[in-house]
Tab-separated table of C-alpha atoms in Angstrom:
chain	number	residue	atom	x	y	z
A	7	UNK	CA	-36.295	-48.654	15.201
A	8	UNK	CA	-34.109	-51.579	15.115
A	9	UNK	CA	-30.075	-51.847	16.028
A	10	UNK	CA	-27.761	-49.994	14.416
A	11	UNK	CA	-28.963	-46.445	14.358
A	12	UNK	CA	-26.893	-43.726	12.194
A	13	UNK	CA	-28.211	-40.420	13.978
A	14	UNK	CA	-25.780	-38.161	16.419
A	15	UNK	CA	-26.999	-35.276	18.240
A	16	UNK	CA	-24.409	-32.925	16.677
A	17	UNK	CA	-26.035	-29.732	16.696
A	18	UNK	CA	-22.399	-27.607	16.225
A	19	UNK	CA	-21.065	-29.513	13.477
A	20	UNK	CA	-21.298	-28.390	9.897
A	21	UNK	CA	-23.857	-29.291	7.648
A	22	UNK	CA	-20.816	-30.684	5.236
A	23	UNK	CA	-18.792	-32.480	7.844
A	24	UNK	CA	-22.490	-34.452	8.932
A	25	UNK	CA	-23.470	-35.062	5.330
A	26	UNK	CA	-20.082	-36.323	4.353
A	27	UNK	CA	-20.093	-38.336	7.558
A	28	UNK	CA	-23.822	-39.746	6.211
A	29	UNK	CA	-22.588	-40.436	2.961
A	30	UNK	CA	-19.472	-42.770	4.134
A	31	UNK	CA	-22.062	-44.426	5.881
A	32	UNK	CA	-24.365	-45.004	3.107
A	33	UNK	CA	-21.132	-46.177	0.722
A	34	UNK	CA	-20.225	-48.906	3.429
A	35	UNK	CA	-23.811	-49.815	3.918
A	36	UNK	CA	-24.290	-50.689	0.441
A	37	UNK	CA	-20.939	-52.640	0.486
A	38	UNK	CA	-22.273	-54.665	2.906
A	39	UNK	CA	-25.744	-55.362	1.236
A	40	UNK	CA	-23.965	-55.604	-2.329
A	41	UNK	CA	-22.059	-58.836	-0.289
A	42	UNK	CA	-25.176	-60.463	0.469
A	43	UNK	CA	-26.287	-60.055	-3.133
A	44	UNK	CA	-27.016	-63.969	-5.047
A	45	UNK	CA	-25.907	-63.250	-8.237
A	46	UNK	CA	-24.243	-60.768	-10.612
A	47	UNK	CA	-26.797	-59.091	-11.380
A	48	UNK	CA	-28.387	-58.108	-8.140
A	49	UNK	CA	-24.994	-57.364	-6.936
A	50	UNK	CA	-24.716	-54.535	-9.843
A	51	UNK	CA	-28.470	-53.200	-8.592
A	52	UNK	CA	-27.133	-52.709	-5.311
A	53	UNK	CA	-23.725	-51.173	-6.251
A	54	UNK	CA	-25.460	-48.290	-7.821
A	55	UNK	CA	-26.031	-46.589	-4.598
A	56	UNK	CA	-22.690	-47.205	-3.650
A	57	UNK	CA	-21.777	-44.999	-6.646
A	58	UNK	CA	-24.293	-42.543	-6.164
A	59	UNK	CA	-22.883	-42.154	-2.371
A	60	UNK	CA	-19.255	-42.196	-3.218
A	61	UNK	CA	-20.202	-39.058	-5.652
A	62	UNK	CA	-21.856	-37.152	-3.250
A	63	UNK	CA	-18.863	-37.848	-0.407
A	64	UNK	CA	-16.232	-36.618	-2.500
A	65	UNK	CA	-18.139	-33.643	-3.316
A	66	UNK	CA	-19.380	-32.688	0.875
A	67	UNK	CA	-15.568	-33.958	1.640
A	68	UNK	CA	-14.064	-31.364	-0.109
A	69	UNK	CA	-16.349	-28.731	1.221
A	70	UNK	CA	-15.722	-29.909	4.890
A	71	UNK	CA	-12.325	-29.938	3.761
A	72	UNK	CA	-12.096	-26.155	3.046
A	73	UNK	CA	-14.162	-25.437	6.505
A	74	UNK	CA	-11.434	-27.252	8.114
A	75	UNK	CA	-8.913	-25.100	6.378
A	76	UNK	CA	-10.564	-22.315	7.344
A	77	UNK	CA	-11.379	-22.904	11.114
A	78	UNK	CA	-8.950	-24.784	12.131
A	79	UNK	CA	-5.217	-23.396	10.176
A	80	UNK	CA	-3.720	-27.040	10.819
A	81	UNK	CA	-2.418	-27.200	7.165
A	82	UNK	CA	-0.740	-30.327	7.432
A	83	UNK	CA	-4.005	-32.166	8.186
A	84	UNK	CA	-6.045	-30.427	5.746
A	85	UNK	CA	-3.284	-31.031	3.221
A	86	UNK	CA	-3.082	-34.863	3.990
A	87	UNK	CA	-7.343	-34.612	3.353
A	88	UNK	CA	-6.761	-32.905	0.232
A	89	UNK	CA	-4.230	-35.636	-1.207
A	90	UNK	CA	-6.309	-38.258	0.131
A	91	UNK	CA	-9.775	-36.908	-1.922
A	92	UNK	CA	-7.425	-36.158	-4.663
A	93	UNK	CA	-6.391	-40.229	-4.519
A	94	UNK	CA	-10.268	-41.289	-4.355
A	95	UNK	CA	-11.299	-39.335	-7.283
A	96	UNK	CA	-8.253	-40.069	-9.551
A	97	UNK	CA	-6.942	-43.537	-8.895
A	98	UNK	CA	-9.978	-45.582	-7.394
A	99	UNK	CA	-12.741	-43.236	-8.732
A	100	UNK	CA	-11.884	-42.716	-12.147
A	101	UNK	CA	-13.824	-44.025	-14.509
A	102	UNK	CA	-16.410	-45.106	-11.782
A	103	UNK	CA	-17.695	-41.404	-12.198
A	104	UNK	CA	-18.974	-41.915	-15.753
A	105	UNK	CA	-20.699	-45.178	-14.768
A	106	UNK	CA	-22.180	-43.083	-12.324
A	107	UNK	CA	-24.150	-40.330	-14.315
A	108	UNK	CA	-24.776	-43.128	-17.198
A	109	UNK	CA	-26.471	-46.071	-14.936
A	110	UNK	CA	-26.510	-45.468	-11.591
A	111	UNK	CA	-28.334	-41.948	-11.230
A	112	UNK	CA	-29.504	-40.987	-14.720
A	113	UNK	CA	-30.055	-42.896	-18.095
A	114	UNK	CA	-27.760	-41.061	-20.099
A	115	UNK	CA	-27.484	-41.289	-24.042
A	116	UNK	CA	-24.351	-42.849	-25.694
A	117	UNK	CA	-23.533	-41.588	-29.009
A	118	UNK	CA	-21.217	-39.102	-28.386
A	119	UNK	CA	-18.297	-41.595	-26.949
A	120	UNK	CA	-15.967	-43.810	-28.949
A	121	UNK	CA	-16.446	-47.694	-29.388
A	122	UNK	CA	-12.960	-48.141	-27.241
A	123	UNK	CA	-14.063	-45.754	-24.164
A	124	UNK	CA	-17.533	-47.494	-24.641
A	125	UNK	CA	-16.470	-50.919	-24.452
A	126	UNK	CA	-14.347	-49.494	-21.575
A	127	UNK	CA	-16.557	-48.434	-19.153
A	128	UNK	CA	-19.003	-51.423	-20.244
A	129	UNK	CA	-16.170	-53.981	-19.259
A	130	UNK	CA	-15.846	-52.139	-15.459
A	131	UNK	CA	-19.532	-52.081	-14.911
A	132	UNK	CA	-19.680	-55.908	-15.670
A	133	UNK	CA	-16.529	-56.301	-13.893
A	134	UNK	CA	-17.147	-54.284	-10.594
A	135	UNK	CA	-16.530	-56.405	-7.797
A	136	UNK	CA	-17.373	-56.616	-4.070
A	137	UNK	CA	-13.383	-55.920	-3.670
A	138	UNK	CA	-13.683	-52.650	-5.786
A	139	UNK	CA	-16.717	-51.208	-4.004
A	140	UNK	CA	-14.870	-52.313	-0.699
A	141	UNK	CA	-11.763	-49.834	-1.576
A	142	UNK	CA	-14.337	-47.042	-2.550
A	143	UNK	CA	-15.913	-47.605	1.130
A	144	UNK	CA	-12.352	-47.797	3.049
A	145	UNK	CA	-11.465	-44.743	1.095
A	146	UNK	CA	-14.447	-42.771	2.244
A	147	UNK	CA	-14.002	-43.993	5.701
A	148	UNK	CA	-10.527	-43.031	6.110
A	149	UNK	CA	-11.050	-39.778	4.545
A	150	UNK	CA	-14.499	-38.921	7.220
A	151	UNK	CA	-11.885	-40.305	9.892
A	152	UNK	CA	-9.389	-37.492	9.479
A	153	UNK	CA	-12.047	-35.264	9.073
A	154	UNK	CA	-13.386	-36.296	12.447
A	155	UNK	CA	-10.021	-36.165	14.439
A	156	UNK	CA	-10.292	-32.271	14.091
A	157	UNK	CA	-13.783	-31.707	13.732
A	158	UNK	CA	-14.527	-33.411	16.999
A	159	UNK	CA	-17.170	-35.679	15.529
A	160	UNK	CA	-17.131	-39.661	15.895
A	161	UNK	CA	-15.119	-41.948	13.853
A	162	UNK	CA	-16.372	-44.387	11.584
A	163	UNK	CA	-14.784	-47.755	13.020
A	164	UNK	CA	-16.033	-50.371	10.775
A	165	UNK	CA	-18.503	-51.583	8.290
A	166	UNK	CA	-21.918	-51.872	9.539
A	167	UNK	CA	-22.676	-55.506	10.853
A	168	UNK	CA	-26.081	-57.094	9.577
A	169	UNK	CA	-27.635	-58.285	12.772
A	170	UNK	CA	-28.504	-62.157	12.895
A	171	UNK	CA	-32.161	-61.421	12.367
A	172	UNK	CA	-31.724	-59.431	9.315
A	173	UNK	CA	-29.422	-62.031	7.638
A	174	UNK	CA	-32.234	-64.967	8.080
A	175	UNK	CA	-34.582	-61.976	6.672
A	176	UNK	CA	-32.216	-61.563	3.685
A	177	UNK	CA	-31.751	-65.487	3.513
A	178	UNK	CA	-35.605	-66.334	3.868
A	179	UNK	CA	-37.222	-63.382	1.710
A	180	UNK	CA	-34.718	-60.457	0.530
A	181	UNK	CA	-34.026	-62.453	-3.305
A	182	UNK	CA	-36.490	-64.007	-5.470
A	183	UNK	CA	-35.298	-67.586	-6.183
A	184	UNK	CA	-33.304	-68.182	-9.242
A	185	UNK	CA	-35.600	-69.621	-11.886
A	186	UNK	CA	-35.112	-72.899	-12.494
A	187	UNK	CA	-34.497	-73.777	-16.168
A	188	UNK	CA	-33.212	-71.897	-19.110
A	189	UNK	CA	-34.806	-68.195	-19.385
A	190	UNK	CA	-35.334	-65.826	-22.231
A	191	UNK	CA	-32.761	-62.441	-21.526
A	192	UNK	CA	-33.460	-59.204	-22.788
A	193	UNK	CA	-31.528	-57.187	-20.766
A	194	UNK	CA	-28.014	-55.530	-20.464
A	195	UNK	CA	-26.277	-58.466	-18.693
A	196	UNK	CA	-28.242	-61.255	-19.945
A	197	UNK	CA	-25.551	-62.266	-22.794
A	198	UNK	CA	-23.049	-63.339	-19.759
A	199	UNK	CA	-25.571	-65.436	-17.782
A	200	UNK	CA	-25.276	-68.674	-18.453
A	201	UNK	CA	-29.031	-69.614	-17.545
A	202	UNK	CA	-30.638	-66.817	-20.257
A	203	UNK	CA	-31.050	-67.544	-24.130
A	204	UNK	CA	-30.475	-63.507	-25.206
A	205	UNK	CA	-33.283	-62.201	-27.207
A	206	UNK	CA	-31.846	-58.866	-29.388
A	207	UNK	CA	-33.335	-56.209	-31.236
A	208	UNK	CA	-31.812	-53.448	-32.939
A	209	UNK	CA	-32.447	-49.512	-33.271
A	210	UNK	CA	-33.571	-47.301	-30.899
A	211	UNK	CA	-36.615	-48.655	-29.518
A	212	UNK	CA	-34.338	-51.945	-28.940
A	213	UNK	CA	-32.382	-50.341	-27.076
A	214	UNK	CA	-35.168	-48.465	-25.380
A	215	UNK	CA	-36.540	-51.899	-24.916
A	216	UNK	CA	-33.089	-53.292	-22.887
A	217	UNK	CA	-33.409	-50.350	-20.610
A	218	UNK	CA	-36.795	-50.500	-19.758
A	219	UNK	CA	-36.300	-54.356	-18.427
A	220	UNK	CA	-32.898	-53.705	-16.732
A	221	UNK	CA	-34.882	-50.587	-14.252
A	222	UNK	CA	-37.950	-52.912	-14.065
A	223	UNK	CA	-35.437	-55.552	-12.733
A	224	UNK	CA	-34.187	-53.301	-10.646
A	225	UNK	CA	-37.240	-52.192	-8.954
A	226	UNK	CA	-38.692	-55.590	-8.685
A	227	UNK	CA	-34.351	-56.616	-6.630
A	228	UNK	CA	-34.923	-53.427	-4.220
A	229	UNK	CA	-38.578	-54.051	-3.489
A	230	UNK	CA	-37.943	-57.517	-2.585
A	231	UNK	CA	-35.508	-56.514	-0.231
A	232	UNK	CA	-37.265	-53.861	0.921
A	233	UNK	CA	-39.176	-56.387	2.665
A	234	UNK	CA	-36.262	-57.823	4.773
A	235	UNK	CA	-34.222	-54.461	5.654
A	236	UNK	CA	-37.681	-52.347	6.282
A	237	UNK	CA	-36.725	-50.978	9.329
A	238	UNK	CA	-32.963	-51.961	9.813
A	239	UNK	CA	-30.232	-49.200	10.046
A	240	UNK	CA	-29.182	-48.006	8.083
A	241	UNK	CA	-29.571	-50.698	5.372
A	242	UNK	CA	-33.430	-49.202	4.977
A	243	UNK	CA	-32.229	-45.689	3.680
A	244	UNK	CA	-29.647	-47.000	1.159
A	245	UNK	CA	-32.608	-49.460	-0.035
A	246	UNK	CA	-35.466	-46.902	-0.152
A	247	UNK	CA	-33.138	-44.146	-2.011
A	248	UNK	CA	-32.137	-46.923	-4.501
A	249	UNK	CA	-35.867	-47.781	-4.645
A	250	UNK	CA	-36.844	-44.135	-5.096
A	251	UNK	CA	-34.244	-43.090	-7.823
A	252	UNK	CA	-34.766	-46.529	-9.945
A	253	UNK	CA	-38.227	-45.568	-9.757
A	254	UNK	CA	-37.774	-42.078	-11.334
A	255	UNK	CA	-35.457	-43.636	-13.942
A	256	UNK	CA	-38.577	-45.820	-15.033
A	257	UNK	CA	-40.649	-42.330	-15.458
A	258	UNK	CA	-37.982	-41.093	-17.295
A	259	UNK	CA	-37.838	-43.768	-19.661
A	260	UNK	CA	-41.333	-44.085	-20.004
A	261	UNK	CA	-42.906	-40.643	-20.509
A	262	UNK	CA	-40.473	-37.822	-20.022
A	263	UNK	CA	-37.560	-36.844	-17.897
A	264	UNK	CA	-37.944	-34.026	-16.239
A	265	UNK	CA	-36.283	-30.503	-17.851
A	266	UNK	CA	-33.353	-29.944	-15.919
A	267	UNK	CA	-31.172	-28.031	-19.052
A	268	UNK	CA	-28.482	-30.853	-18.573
A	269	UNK	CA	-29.792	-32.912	-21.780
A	270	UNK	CA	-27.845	-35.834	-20.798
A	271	UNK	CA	-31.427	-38.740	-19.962
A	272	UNK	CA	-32.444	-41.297	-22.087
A	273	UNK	CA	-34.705	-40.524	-24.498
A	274	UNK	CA	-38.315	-41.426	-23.629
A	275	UNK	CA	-39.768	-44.272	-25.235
A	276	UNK	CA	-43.206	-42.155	-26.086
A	277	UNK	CA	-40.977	-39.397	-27.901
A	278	UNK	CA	-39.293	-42.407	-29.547
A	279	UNK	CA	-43.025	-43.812	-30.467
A	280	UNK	CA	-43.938	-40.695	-31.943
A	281	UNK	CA	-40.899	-40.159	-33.813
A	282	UNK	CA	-40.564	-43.287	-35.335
A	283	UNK	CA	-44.092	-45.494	-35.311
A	284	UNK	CA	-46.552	-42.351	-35.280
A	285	UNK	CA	-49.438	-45.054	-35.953
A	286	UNK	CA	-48.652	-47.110	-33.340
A	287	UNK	CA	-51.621	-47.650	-31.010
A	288	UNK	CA	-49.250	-47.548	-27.876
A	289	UNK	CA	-48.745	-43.882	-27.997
A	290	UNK	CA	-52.220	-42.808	-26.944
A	291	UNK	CA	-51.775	-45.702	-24.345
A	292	UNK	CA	-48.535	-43.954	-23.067
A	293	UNK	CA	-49.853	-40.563	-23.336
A	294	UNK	CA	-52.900	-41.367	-21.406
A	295	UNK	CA	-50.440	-42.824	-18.713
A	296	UNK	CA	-48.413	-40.253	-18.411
A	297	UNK	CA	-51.367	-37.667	-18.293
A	298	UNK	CA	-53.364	-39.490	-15.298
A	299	UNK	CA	-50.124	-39.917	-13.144
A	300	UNK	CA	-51.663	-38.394	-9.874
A	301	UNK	CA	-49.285	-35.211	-9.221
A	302	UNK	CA	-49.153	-35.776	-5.615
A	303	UNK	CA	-47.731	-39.471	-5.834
A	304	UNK	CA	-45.042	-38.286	-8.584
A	305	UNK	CA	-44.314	-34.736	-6.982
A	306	UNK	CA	-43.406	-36.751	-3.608
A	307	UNK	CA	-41.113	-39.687	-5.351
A	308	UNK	CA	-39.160	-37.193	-7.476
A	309	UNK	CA	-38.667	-35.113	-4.218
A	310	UNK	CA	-37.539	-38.081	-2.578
A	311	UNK	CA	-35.253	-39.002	-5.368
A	312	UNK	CA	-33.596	-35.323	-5.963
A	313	UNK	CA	-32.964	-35.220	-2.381
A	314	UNK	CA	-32.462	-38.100	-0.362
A	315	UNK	CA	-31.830	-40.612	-3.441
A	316	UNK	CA	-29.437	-39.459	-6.031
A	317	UNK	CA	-27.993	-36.658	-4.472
A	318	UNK	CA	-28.063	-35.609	-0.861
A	319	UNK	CA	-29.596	-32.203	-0.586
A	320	UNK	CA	-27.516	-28.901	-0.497
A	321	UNK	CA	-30.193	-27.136	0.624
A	322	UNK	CA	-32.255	-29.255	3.562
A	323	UNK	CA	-30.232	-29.948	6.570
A	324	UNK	CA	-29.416	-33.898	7.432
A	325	UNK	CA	-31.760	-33.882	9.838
A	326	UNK	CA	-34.639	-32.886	7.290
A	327	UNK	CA	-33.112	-35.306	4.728
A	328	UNK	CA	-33.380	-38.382	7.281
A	329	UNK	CA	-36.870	-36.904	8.050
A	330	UNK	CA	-37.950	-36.987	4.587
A	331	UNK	CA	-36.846	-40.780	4.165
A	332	UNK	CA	-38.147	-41.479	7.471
A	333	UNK	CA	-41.619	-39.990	6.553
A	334	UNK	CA	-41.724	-41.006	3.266
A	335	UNK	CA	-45.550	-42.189	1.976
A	336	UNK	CA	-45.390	-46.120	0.626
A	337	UNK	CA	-48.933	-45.598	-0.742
A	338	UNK	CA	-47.734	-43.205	-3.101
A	339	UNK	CA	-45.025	-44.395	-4.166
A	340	UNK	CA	-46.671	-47.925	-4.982
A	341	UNK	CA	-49.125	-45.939	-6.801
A	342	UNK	CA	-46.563	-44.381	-9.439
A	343	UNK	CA	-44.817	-48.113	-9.779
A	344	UNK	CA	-48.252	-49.745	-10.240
A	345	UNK	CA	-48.811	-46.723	-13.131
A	346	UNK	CA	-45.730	-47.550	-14.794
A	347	UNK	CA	-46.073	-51.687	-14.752
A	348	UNK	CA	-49.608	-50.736	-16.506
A	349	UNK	CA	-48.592	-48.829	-19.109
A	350	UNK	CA	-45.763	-50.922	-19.756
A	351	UNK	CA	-47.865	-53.999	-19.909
A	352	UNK	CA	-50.587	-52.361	-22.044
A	353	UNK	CA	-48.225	-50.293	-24.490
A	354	UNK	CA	-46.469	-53.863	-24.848
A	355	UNK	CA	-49.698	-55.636	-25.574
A	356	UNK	CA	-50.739	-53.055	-28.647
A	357	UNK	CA	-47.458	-52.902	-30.291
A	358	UNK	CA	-45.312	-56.011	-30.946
A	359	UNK	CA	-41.838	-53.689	-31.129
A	360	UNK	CA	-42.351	-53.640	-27.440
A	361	UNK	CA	-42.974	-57.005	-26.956
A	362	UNK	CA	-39.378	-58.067	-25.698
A	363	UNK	CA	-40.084	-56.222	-22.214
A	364	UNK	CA	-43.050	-58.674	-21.583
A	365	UNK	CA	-40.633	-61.652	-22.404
A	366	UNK	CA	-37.511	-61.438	-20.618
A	367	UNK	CA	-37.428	-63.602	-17.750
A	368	UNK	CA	-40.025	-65.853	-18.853
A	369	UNK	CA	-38.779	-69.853	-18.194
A	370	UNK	CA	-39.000	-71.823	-20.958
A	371	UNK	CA	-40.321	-75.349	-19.777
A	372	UNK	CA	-38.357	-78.458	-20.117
A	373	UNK	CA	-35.015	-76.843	-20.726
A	374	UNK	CA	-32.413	-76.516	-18.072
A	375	UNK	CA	-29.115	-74.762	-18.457
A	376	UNK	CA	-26.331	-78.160	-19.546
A	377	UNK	CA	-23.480	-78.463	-17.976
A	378	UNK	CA	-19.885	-77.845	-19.090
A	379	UNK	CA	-18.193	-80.740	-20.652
A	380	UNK	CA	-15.177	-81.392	-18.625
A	381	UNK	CA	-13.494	-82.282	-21.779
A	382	UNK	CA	-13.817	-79.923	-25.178
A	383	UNK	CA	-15.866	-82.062	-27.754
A	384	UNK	CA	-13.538	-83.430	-30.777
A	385	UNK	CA	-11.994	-81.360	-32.937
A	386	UNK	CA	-12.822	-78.062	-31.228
A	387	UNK	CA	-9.290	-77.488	-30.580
């Protein structure tokens, strides 16, 4: 294992004061990798686990909270823990909660909101900032430190540092270059980058369409930096939770989301298929995906995502959690990932309504992005 291991040997502490503990350190961990992040973009793929994290803090804080309350009887503590969660989840939280369930851990649907609380919640996703994610991480910390004055447990001084040979990893191999020239955008963001030409489609499987290349995106960011934080604490876990959940999000969107009574995912794009081109040759292509997914490879990433990725388990211990994540089977799930890219790929090739997922990102040759006239052209003003 390399520096910066996150295990204690706390064998009398709480379940909820170690798992709020692990989730502070997961928030500033993805702070720190969200910093190192080349672009926009890759900086919003790496937020989401800071998200995910800061959801699953408040909710352990509060229970460590009330154990507090109840073992200890030093109100005035507790009660300066309570205000301080209270603070997190109203004034710094907020809306963060929303982008949360929508984007971060699930693909939830839309329609019921307003334009205004929409556009909203669109504007702070594109607007979330290394700055904002910062204050989510301090929060957390400072919380888990008054936590840790009474429960005994060590205090969380500081962000984790990336050590020298992980940042020339990062540098050397943890981003895919920035293509050179003007590219063809189909995704969510690709209307602010200044290097994309935006390719649109409306309805349903449009939007289906703009999903489906925003989570491929974001599996192909997290597997390339897989590669450089494989093995560095605890940068690794954040990564391979991201990696897991993103990955589970793609199923989702794909086939089917699992029935969890919540009705709150994405529709699936073969339900969508079936619904609304019930010729189209890309359904049996889907459906024969979906059916020859092997169940051990999918039963093991969905475990890992349910409880390790987007939540952190209430009913394993830490020390199983990190066990899990530790142990977790690469084979299998590059086997589920290499089932999805084919039936992408093929459904995309059979029916040209899906043909905007094979052509984002492509580089258009001999274009480049022009510059900015320093001086508006006449009579633009």
């Amino acid at each position: 294992m390399k520096p910066g291991a996150v295990g204690l040997d706390l064998k009398d502490v709480s379940e909820a004061a170690l798992k709020t503990r692990y989730c502070a350190q997961m928030m500033a961990a993805g702070c720190v990798l969200a910093s190192t992040a080349p672009d926009d973009f890759r900086r919003r793929v790496l937020a989401r686990p800071v998200l995910v994290y800061c959801h699953e803090f408040i909710r352990w804080a509060r229970r460590a909270k009330n154990e507090l309350r109840s073992a200890t009887g030093d109100r005035e503590t507790v009660g300066r823990i309570a205000r301080a969660l209270n603070d997190l989840e109203q004034r710094d939280w907020g809306d963060y909660e929303e982008i949360r369930h929508r984007i971060a851990a699930h693909r939830q649907t839309i329609a019921p909101d307003s334009v205004d609380a929409l556009t909203a919640r669109a504007s702070m996703w594109s607007d979330l900032s290394d700055d904002a994610l910062r204050i989510l991480a301090e929060d957390a910390r400072d919380i888990w430190n008054d936590i840790a004055a009474v429960s005994g447990v060590p205090r969380l001084e500081s962000f984790p540092p990336i050590d020298p040979a992980l940042q020339t990893a990062i540098d050397s191999h943890g981003y895919e270059p920035v293509p050179s020239g003007v590219v063809v955008g189909s995704g969510s963001f690709d209307s602010t980058r200044p290097d994309a030409v935006l390719a649109t489609q409306g309805g349903d499987l449009g939007e289906q369409n703009r999903q489906l290349v925003d989570a491929v995106r974001n599996v192909r960011t997290l597997s390339q930096l897989w590669a450089a934080v494989n093995g560095y604490e605890p940068f690794w876990r954040v990564v391979l939770g991201a990696t897991v959940t993103e990955t589970c999000t793609l199923l989702d969107l794909l086939f089917e989301a699992p029935v969890t009574g919540l009705g709150h995912q994405q529709p699936a794009l073969l339900a969508l298929l079936e619904r609304d081109l019930p010729c189209s040759l890309a359904i049996k292509v889907l459906s024969d995906a979906r059916d020859s997914l092997e169940v051990s490879a999918l039963a093991h990433v969905r475990d890992l995502r349910n409880r390790a990725g987007a939540h952190v388990d209430d009913k394993a211990a830490l020390r199983e959690i990190s066990s899990l994540l530790a142990g977790f089977e690469p084979d299998k799930l590059n086997t589920v990932l290499d089932a999805c890219f084919a039936a992408i790929t093929s459904a995309a090739n059979v029916e040209l309504a899906l043909r905007p997922i094979l052509l984002h990102d492509a580089v258009m040759p001999g274009l480049s992005q022009v510059d900015r006239p320093e001086t508006p052209p006449y009579g633009s003003a």
